[in-house]
């Protein structure tokens, strides 16, 4: 059971990493709507895993893709506000 759990955790971490990288690559390629799908998935996975740094990265990247796509930004604002609440005030590098 322990081996299975660690295997599931490893897969979840790799899935999060893949969604972040793919989302950012698609954003850089100008495929913004596809990027937003992967960055939303990354934010959801980061939230579930309690990975604050990954969540902040996903939120910032999602907001950038949303801005560049000229879509309304209501959902990206909510993600950014949530990221700000999660990042500790003592961590100025991430908060910047």
PDB file of C-alpha atoms in Angstrom:
ATOM      1  CA  UNK A   1       0.000   0.000   0.000  1.00  0.00           C
ATOM      2  CA  UNK A   2       2.828   2.435   0.868  1.00  0.00           C
ATOM      3  CA  UNK A   3       4.587   1.760  -2.456  1.00  0.00           C
ATOM      4  CA  UNK A   4       1.342   2.381  -4.309  1.00  0.00           C
ATOM      5  CA  UNK A   5       0.751   5.642  -2.447  1.00  0.00           C
ATOM      6  CA  UNK A   6       4.233   6.956  -3.197  1.00  0.00           C
ATOM      7  CA  UNK A   7       3.784   5.913  -6.827  1.00  0.00           C
ATOM      8  CA  UNK A   8       0.508   7.869  -6.991  1.00  0.00           C
ATOM      9  CA  UNK A   9       2.159  10.866  -5.342  1.00  0.00           C
ATOM     10  CA  UNK A  10       5.028  10.726  -7.834  1.00  0.00           C
ATOM     11  CA  UNK A  11       2.568  10.571 -10.729  1.00  0.00           C
ATOM     12  CA  UNK A  12       0.613  13.511  -9.342  1.00  0.00           C
ATOM     13  CA  UNK A  13       3.797  15.591  -9.043  1.00  0.00           C
ATOM     14  CA  UNK A  14       4.843  14.681 -12.588  1.00  0.00           C
ATOM     15  CA  UNK A  15       1.370  15.505 -13.897  1.00  0.00           C
ATOM     16  CA  UNK A  16       1.536  18.904 -12.210  1.00  0.00           C
ATOM     17  CA  UNK A  17       4.976  19.564 -13.677  1.00  0.00           C
ATOM     18  CA  UNK A  18       3.823  18.463 -17.146  1.00  0.00           C
ATOM     19  CA  UNK A  19       0.758  20.734 -17.063  1.00  0.00           C
ATOM     20  CA  UNK A  20       2.877  23.696 -15.973  1.00  0.00           C
ATOM     21  CA  UNK A  21       5.518  23.139 -18.644  1.00  0.00           C
ATOM     22  CA  UNK A  22       3.018  22.450 -21.395  1.00  0.00           C
ATOM     23  CA  UNK A  23       0.890  25.435 -20.420  1.00  0.00           C
ATOM     24  CA  UNK A  24       3.878  27.761 -20.470  1.00  0.00           C
ATOM     25  CA  UNK A  25       5.143  26.325 -23.774  1.00  0.00           C
ATOM     26  CA  UNK A  26       1.726  26.774 -25.380  1.00  0.00           C
ATOM     27  CA  UNK A  27       1.569  30.322 -24.047  1.00  0.00           C
ATOM     28  CA  UNK A  28       4.978  31.072 -25.552  1.00  0.00           C
ATOM     29  CA  UNK A  29       3.798  29.608 -28.859  1.00  0.00           C
ATOM     30  CA  UNK A  30       0.747  31.876 -28.847  1.00  0.00           C
ATOM     31  CA  UNK A  31      -1.723  29.032 -28.330  1.00  0.00           C
ATOM     32  CA  UNK A  32      -3.302  30.871 -25.447  1.00  0.00           C
ATOM     33  CA  UNK A  33      -6.638  29.085 -25.024  1.00  0.00           C
ATOM     34  CA  UNK A  34      -4.900  25.703 -24.928  1.00  0.00           C
ATOM     35  CA  UNK A  35      -2.346  27.122 -22.496  1.00  0.00           C
ATOM     36  CA  UNK A  36      -5.122  28.259 -20.169  1.00  0.00           C
ATOM     37  CA  UNK A  37      -6.596  24.744 -20.076  1.00  0.00           C
ATOM     38  CA  UNK A  38      -3.282  23.251 -18.944  1.00  0.00           C
ATOM     39  CA  UNK A  39      -2.539  26.075 -16.524  1.00  0.00           C
ATOM     40  CA  UNK A  40      -5.973  25.658 -14.930  1.00  0.00           C
ATOM     41  CA  UNK A  41      -5.244  21.955 -14.514  1.00  0.00           C
ATOM     42  CA  UNK A  42      -1.854  22.823 -13.017  1.00  0.00           C
ATOM     43  CA  UNK A  43      -3.451  25.238 -10.547  1.00  0.00           C
ATOM     44  CA  UNK A  44      -6.013  22.626  -9.505  1.00  0.00           C
ATOM     45  CA  UNK A  45      -3.331  19.955  -9.057  1.00  0.00           C
ATOM     46  CA  UNK A  46      -1.053  22.333  -7.153  1.00  0.00           C
ATOM     47  CA  UNK A  47      -3.943  23.263  -4.862  1.00  0.00           C
ATOM     48  CA  UNK A  48      -4.719  19.597  -4.221  1.00  0.00           C
ATOM     49  CA  UNK A  49      -1.052  18.843  -3.488  1.00  0.00           C
ATOM     50  CA  UNK A  50      -0.546  21.914  -1.319  1.00  0.00           C
ATOM     51  CA  UNK A  51       2.272  23.138  -3.583  1.00  0.00           C
ATOM     52  CA  UNK A  52       2.149  26.911  -3.079  1.00  0.00           C
ATOM     53  CA  UNK A  53       5.030  27.730  -5.430  1.00  0.00           C
ATOM     54  CA  UNK A  54       3.511  25.722  -8.277  1.00  0.00           C
ATOM     55  CA  UNK A  55       0.103  27.268  -7.605  1.00  0.00           C
ATOM     56  CA  UNK A  56       1.556  30.786  -7.747  1.00  0.00           C
ATOM     57  CA  UNK A  57       3.403  29.950 -10.973  1.00  0.00           C
ATOM     58  CA  UNK A  58       0.254  28.518 -12.541  1.00  0.00           C
ATOM     59  CA  UNK A  59      -1.814  31.524 -11.460  1.00  0.00           C
ATOM     60  CA  UNK A  60       0.683  34.037 -12.847  1.00  0.00           C
ATOM     61  CA  UNK A  61       1.110  32.152 -16.111  1.00  0.00           C
ATOM     62  CA  UNK A  62      -2.649  31.733 -16.466  1.00  0.00           C
ATOM     63  CA  UNK A  63      -3.179  35.450 -15.894  1.00  0.00           C
ATOM     64  CA  UNK A  64      -0.578  36.302 -18.523  1.00  0.00           C
ATOM     65  CA  UNK A  65      -2.165  33.962 -21.086  1.00  0.00           C
ATOM     66  CA  UNK A  66      -5.601  35.343 -20.249  1.00  0.00           C
ATOM     67  CA  UNK A  67      -4.335  38.921 -20.678  1.00  0.00           C
ATOM     68  CA  UNK A  68      -2.683  38.157 -24.015  1.00  0.00           C
ATOM     69  CA  UNK A  69      -5.847  36.431 -25.267  1.00  0.00           C
ATOM     70  CA  UNK A  70      -7.985  39.536 -24.613  1.00  0.00           C
ATOM     71  CA  UNK A  71     -10.470  37.394 -22.675  1.00  0.00           C
ATOM     72  CA  UNK A  72     -12.219  38.691 -19.555  1.00  0.00           C
ATOM     73  CA  UNK A  73      -9.988  38.180 -16.540  1.00  0.00           C
ATOM     74  CA  UNK A  74     -12.434  37.457 -13.716  1.00  0.00           C
ATOM     75  CA  UNK A  75     -11.197  33.913 -13.144  1.00  0.00           C
ATOM     76  CA  UNK A  76      -7.530  34.900 -13.328  1.00  0.00           C
ATOM     77  CA  UNK A  77      -8.087  37.610 -10.720  1.00  0.00           C
ATOM     78  CA  UNK A  78      -9.604  35.012  -8.395  1.00  0.00           C
ATOM     79  CA  UNK A  79      -6.589  32.719  -8.923  1.00  0.00           C
ATOM     80  CA  UNK A  80      -4.156  35.555  -8.227  1.00  0.00           C
ATOM     81  CA  UNK A  81      -6.003  36.541  -5.043  1.00  0.00           C
ATOM     82  CA  UNK A  82      -5.940  32.934  -3.873  1.00  0.00           C
ATOM     83  CA  UNK A  83      -2.207  32.715  -4.613  1.00  0.00           C
ATOM     84  CA  UNK A  84      -1.569  35.890  -2.620  1.00  0.00           C
ATOM     85  CA  UNK A  85      -3.391  34.388   0.365  1.00  0.00           C
ATOM     86  CA  UNK A  86      -1.350  31.178   0.149  1.00  0.00           C
ATOM     87  CA  UNK A  87       2.079  32.782  -0.147  1.00  0.00           C
ATOM     88  CA  UNK A  88       3.508  33.705   3.230  1.00  0.00           C
ATOM     89  CA  UNK A  89       4.227  37.365   3.879  1.00  0.00           C
ATOM     90  CA  UNK A  90       7.728  36.317   4.966  1.00  0.00           C
ATOM     91  CA  UNK A  91       8.443  35.064   1.420  1.00  0.00           C
ATOM     92  CA  UNK A  92       9.021  38.338  -0.469  1.00  0.00           C
ATOM     93  CA  UNK A  93      10.625  36.625  -3.465  1.00  0.00           C
ATOM     94  CA  UNK A  94       7.491  34.632  -4.280  1.00  0.00           C
ATOM     95  CA  UNK A  95       5.156  37.506  -3.385  1.00  0.00           C
ATOM     96  CA  UNK A  96       6.905  39.751  -5.918  1.00  0.00           C
TER      97      UNK A  96
END
